PDB file of C-alpha atoms in Angstrom:
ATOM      1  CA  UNK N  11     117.711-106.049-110.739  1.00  0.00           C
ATOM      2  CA  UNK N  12     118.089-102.682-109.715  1.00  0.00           C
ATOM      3  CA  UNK N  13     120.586-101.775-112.535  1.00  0.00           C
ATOM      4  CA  UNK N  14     118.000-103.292-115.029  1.00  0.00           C
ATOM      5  CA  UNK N  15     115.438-101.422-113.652  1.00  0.00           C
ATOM      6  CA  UNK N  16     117.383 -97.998-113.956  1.00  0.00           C
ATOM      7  CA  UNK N  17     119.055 -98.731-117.639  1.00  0.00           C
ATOM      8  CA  UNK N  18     115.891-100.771-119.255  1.00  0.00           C
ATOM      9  CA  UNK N  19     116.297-102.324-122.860  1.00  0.00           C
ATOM     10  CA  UNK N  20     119.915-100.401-122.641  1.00  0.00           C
ATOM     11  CA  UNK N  21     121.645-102.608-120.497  1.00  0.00           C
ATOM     12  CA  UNK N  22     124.113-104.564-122.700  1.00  0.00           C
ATOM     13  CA  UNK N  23     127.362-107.138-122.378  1.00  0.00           C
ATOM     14  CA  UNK N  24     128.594-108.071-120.304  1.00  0.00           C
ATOM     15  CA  UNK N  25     125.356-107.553-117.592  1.00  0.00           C
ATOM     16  CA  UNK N  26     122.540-108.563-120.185  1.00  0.00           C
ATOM     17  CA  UNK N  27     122.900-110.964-123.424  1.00  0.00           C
ATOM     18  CA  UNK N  28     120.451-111.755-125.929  1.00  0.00           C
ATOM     19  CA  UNK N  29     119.672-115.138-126.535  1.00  0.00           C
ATOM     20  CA  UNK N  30     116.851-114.848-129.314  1.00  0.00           C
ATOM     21  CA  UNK N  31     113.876-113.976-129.863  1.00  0.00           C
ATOM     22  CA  UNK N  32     113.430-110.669-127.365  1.00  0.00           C
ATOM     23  CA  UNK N  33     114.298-113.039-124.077  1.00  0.00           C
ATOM     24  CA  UNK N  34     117.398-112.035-122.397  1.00  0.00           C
ATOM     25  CA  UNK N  35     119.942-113.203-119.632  1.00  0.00           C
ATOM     26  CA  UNK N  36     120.471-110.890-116.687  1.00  0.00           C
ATOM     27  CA  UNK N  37     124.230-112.026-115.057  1.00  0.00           C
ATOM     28  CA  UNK N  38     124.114-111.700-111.838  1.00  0.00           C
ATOM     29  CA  UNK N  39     127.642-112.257-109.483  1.00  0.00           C
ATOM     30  CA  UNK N  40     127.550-112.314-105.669  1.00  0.00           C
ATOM     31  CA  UNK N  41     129.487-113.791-102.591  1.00  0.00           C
ATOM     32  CA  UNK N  42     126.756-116.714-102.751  1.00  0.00           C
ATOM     33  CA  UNK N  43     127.705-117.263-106.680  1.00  0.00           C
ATOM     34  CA  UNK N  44     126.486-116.571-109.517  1.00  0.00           C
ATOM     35  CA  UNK N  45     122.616-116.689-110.857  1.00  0.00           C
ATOM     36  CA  UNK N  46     121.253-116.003-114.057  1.00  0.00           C
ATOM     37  CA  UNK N  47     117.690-114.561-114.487  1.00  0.00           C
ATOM     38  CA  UNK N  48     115.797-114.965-117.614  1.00  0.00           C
ATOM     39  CA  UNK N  49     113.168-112.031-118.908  1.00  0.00           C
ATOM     40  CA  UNK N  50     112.245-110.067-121.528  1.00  0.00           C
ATOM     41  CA  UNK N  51     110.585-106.158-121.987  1.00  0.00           C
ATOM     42  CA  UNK N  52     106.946-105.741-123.306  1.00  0.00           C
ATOM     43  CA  UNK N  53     105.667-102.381-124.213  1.00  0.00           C
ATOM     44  CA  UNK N  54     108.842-100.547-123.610  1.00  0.00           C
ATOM     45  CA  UNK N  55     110.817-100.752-120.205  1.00  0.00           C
ATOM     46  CA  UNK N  56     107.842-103.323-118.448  1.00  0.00           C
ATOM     47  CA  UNK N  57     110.115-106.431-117.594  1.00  0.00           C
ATOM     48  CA  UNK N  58     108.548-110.038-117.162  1.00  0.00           C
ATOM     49  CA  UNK N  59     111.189-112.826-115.469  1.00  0.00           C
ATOM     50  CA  UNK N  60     110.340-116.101-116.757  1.00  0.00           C
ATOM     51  CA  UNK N  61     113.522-118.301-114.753  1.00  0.00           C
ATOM     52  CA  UNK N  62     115.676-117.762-112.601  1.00  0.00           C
ATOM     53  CA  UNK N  63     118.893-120.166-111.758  1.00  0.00           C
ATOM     54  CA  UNK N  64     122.182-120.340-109.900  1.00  0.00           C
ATOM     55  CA  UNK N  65     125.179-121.164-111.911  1.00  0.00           C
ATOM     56  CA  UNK N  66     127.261-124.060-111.516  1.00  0.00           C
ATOM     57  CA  UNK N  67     128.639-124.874-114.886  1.00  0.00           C
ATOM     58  CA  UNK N  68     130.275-122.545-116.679  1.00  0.00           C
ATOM     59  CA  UNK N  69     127.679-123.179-120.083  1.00  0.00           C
ATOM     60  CA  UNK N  70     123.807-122.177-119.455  1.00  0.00           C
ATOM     61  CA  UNK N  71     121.747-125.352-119.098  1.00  0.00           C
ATOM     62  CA  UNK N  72     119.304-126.232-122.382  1.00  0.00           C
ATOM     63  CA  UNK N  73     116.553-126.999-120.515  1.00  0.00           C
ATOM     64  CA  UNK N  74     116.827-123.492-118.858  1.00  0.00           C
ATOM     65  CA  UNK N  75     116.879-121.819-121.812  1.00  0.00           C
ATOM     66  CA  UNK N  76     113.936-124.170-123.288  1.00  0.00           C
ATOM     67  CA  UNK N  77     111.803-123.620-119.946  1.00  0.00           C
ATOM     68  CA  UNK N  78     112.361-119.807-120.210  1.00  0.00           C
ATOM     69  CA  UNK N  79     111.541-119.409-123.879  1.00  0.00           C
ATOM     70  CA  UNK N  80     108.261-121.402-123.026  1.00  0.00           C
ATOM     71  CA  UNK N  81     107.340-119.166-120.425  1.00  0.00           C
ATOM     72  CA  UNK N  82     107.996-116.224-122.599  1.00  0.00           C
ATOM     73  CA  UNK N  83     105.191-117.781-124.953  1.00  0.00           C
ATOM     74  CA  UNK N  84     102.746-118.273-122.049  1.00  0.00           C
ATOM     75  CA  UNK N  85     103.046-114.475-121.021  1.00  0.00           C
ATOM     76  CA  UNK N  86     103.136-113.104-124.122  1.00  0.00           C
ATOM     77  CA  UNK N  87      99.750-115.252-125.172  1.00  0.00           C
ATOM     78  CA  UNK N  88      98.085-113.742-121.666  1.00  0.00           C
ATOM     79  CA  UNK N  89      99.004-110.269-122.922  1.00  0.00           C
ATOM     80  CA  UNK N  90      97.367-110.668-125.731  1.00  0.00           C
TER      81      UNK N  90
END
């Protein structure tokens, strides 16, 4: 999180990947394993995380990516 924090909306492959629509995936490895968090930026470098999970398949789960991208909608709608 910290390296997000520092870099912003320039943090690229192979640390953040775009998966449509302005939500991204933050990869994050570690002795415990390996999570991915799900966020996106509004108004510049002010992150929102909508999910976070820890990886145990080596392909992103659907339903992660379908629960993020519905949270996305919900916070964007608040900021509104």
């Amino acid at each position: 999180m910290e390296e997000l924090e520092n870099s912003g909306p320039e943090l690229r492959e192979p640390r953040v990947r775009d998966v449509g629509n302005g939500l991204k995936e933050l990869r994050v490895s570690a002795r415990e394993g390996i999570a991915r968090g799900f966020f996106f930026f509004h108004t510049g470098r002010q992150i929102f995380v909508v999910h976070v999970l820890q990886k145990k398949t080596q392909k992103t789960p659907k339903t992660s990516l379908e629960l993020s991208r519905e949270r996305m909608k919900v916070v964007k709608r608040m900021l509104e």
